[in-house]
Each structure stands twice: as C-alpha cells, then as structure tokens.
Tab-separated table of C-alpha atoms in Angstrom:
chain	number	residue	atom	x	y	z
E	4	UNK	CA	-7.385	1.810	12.680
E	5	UNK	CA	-4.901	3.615	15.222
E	6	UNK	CA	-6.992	5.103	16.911
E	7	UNK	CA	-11.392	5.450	17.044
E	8	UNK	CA	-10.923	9.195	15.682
E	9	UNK	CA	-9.480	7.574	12.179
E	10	UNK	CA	-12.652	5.180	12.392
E	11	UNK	CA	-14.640	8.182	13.369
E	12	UNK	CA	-13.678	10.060	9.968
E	13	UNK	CA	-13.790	7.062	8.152
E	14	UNK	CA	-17.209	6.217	8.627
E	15	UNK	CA	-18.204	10.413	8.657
E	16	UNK	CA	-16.097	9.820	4.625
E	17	UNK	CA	-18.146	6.474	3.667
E	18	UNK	CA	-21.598	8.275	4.998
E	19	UNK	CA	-21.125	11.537	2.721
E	20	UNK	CA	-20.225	9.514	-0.431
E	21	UNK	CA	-22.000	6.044	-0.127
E	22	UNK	CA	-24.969	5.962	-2.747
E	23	UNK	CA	-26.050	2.546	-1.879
E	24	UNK	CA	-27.201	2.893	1.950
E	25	UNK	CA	-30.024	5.177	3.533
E	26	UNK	CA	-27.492	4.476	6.758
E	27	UNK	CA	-24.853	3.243	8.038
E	28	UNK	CA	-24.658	1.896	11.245
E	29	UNK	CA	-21.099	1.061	13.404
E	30	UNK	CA	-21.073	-0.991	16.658
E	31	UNK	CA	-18.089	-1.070	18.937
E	32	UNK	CA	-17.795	-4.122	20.722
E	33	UNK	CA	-15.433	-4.864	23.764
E	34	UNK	CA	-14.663	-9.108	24.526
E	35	UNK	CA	-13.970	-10.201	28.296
E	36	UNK	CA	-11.056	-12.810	27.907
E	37	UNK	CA	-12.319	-13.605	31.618
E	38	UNK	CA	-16.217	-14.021	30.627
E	39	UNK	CA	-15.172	-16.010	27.291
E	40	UNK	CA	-12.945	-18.548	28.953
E	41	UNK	CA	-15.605	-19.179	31.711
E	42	UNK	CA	-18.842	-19.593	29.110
E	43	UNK	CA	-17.491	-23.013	27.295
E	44	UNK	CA	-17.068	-24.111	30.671
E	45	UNK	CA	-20.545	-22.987	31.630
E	46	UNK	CA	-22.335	-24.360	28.966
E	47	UNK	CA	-20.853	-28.315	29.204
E	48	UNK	CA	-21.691	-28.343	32.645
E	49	UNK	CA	-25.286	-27.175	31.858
E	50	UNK	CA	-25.282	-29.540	29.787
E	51	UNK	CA	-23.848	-32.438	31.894
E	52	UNK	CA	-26.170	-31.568	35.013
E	53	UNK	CA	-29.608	-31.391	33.292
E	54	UNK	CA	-31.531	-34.396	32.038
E	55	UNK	CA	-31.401	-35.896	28.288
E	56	UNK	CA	-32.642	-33.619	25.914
E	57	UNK	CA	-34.656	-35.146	22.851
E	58	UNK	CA	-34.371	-33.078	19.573
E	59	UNK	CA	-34.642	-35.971	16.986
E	60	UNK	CA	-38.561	-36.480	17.603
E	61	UNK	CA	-39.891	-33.782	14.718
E	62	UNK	CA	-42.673	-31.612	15.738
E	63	UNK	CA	-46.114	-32.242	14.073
E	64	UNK	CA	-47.674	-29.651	11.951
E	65	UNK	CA	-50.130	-27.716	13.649
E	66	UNK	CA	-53.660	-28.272	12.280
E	67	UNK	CA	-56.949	-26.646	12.177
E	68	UNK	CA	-57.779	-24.927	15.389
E	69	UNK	CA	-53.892	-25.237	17.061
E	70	UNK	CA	-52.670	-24.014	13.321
E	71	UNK	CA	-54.139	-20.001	14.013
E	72	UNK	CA	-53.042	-20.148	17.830
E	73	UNK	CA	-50.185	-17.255	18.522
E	74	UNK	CA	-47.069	-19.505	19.007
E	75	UNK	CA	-44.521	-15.602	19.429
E	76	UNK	CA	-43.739	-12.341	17.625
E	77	UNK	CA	-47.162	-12.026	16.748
E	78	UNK	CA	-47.102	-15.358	14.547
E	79	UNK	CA	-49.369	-18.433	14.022
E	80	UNK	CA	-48.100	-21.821	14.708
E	81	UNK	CA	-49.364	-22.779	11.559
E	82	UNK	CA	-47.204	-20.015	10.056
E	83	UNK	CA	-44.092	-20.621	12.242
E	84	UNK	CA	-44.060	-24.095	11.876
E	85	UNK	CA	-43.635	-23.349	7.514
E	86	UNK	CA	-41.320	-20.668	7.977
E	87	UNK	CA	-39.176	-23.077	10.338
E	88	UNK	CA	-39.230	-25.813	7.775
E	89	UNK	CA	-38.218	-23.602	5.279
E	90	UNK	CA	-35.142	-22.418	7.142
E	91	UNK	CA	-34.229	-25.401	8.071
E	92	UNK	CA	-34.146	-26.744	4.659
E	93	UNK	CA	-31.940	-24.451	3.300
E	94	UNK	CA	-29.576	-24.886	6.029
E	95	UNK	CA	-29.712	-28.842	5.750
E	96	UNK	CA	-29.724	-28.864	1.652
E	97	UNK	CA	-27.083	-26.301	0.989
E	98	UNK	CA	-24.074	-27.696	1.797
E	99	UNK	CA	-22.080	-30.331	3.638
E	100	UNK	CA	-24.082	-31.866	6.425
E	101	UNK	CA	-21.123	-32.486	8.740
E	102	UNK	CA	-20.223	-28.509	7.693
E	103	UNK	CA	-19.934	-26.520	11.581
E	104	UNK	CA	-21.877	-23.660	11.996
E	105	UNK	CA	-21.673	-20.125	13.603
E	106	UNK	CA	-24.394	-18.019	14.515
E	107	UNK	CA	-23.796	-14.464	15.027
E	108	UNK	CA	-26.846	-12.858	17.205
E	109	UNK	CA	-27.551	-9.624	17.409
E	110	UNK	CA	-29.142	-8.721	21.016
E	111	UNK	CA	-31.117	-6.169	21.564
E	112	UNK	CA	-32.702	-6.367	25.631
E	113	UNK	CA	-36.942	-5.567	25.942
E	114	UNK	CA	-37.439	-2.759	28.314
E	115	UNK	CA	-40.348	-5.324	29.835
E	116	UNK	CA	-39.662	-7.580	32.446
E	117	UNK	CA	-41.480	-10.431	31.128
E	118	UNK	CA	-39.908	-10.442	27.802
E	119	UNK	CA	-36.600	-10.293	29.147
E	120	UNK	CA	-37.482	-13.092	31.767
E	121	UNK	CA	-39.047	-15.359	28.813
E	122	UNK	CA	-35.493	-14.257	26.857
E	123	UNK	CA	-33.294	-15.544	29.657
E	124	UNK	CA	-35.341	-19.210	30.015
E	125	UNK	CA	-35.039	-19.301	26.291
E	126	UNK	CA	-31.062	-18.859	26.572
E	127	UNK	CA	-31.046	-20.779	29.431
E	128	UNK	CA	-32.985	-23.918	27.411
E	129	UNK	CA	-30.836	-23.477	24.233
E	130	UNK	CA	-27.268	-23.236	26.366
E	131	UNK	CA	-28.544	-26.815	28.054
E	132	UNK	CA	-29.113	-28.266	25.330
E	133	UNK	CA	-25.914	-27.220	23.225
E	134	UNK	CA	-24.149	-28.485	26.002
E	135	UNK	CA	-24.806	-32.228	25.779
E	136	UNK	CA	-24.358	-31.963	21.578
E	137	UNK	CA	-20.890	-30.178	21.614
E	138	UNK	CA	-22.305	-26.773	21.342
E	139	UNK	CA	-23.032	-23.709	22.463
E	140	UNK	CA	-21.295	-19.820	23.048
E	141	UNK	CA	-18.147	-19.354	21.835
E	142	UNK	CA	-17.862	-15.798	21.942
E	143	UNK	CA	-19.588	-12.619	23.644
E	144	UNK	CA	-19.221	-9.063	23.286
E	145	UNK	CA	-20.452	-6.097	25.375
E	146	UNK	CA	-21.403	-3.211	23.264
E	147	UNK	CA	-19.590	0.445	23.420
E	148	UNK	CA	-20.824	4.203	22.262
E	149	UNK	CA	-18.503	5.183	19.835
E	150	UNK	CA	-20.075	8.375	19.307
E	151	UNK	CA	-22.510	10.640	19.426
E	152	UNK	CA	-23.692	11.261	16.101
E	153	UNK	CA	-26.732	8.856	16.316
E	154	UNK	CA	-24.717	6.465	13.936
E	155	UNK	CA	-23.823	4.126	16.403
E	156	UNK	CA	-25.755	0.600	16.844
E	157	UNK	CA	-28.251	-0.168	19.298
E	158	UNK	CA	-27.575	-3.287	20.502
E	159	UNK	CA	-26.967	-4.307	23.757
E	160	UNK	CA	-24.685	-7.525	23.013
E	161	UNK	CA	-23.212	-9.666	20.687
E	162	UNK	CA	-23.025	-13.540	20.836
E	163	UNK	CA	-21.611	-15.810	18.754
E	164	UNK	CA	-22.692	-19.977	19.128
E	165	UNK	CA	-21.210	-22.610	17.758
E	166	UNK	CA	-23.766	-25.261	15.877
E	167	UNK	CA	-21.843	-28.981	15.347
E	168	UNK	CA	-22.832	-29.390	12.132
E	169	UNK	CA	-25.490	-28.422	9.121
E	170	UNK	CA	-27.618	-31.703	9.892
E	171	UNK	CA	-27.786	-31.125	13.873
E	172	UNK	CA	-28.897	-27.432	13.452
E	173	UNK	CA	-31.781	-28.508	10.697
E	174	UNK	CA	-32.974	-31.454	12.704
E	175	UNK	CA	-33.262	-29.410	15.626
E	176	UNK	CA	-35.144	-26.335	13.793
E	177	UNK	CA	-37.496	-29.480	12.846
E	178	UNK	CA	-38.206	-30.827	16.097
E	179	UNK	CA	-41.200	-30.735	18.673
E	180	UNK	CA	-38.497	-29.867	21.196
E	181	UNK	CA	-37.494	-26.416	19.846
E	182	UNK	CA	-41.124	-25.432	18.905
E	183	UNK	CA	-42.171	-26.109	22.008
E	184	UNK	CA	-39.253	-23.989	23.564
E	185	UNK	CA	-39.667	-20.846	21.222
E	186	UNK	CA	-43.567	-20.681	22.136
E	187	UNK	CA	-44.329	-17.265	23.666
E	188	UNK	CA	-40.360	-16.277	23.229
E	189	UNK	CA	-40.163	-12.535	22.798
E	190	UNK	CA	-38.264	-11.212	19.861
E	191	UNK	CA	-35.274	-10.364	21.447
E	192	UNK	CA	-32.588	-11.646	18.643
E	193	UNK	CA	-32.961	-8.575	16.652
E	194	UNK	CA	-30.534	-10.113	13.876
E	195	UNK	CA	-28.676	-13.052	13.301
E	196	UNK	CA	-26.491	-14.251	10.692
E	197	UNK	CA	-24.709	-17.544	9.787
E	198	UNK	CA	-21.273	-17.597	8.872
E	199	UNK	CA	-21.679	-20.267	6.570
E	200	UNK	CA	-23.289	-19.041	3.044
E	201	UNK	CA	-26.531	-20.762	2.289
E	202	UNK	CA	-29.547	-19.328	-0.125
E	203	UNK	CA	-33.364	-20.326	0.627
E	204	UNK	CA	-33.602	-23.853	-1.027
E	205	UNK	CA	-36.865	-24.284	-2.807
C-alpha cells in the first residue's frame, strides 16, 4: 500500500463485504534491523556458554497419580503428554524429516508478574537450547496501533524461530527435557503457526 490510509480503507472495504469472518483483525508490525542482527548472535552464544542440553532422552508417560497432576494452562500431564505426542507426530510424519522449520508466535504479555517471569525462563530455556542445535530467533517484530477502530490486533510481539529440521522439532516435543521445561509455563504464546503445511497425522 502507499500509504496506511489505503490499508485503512482497504480493510474498512473487506469488513463491510466479507461474509466469511465475524472479524477481521490487522496487526502492524515494525522490525529493528539493529535488534535482528544482534539476536542470532545472542542466541549461539547462549548456546555456547551453557552446559549440554539433552533432548534425545523421551519423556515417560505420566501414570496414575502424576497422570491428573496440573503440568500448565490448566492441563493434566496425562493430557499434555497425548496432546504433545500427537503434535509431534504430525510434524515428524508429514513430510521430509531434514525439511527446516519456522515458527511464527504470536505474543501476547500476562499483566501478572509471575506469568511473565515463568514466560521469560521459558524463552530463556528454549533460546539456550536452540543455540547449541543451529536454532533459534530469526526474526522479531514490535507491534504498532494502526487505528482506532478496535480492529487492530492485540499482541504485544511477533517472533519468528527457526527449527533445523522436521525430525529435531518432533524429537524434542517428545522428550523429558521439554516437558519438564513447559511445566507451570503460563500461556503466553497466544498463537503460533508453522510455515511448513502439515495436517494432524492419525
């Protein structure tokens, strides 16, 4: 668009008409060339200063008792450790398994301290890790207003990570490491989306 007043009437155009949506939500995003050269740079030295992280041991399904526990969002670890499993499936079965990966999250901050705190040692864990397997943030955006016609997004940021491969990315969702680092995580990734196109493999 030329300018964010064509957008603007665009989107006011594709609202009016669209059949298909309830709503339609736009998010402006704005990229720091400065911030995005730096995070690569970040994350391999994360990765190169912290100890050897093990994601190849697979985590063991949670049984009687430990299976009802509250592992986050509300969830069982029974229940998380299926969903997981299922996900991870579908990413390991549906394609290539040397095929890269890109994430696109969603982030949406918790107004509460302690969520955002558990958030941030979550990242922190992840970005570590990434680091020593070729991994890790590629890109992030800050969010903008566009306008003020309650049809803008409300997310605070946008980050995209890079995933080596189909295989890596389903071996980690299966291991004891990652369960054990998503327990008590709050649910700050509001959305996320693969790049690559994969359908829930049965």
């Amino acid at each position: 668009w030329d300018s964010k007043n064509d957008f603007l009437k665009l989107r006011m155009e594709y609202i009016s008409t669209s059949k298909i949506w309830v709503k339609e939500i736009s998010q402006g995003l704005r990229r720091s060339g400065i911030k995005n050269l730096l995070i690569p740079q970040v994350v391999a030295f994360l990765g190169y200063v912290s100890g050897k992280i093990d994601i190849i041991e697979p985590a063991n399904e949670p049984k009687g008792e430990e299976a009802v526990e509250v592992h986050y969002h509300g969830e069982t670890k029974g229940e998380v450790y299926k969903k997981v499993n299922q996900i991870a499936k579908a990413i390991g079965d549906d394609g290539p398994s040397d095929e890269p990966l890109l994430m696109w999250n969603w982030l949406q901050e918790s107004k509460i301290k302690k969520e955002r705190d558990a958030d941030n040692a979550y990242g922190l864990k992840m970005m570590k890790m990434l680091g020593q397997n070729g991994g890790g943030i590629i890109h992030m955006f800050d969010t903008v207003q566009l306008s003020d016609d309650n049809n803008d997004g409300v997310f605070d940021r946008v980050v995209a990570v890079h995933y080596p491969h189909r295989k890596f990315m389903s071996t980690l969702l299966r291991s004891q490491w990652m369960f054990d680092t998503t327990k008590g995580k709050s649910p700050g990734d509001t959305l996320a989306c693969l790049t690559v196109p994969f359908s829930m493999a049965n």
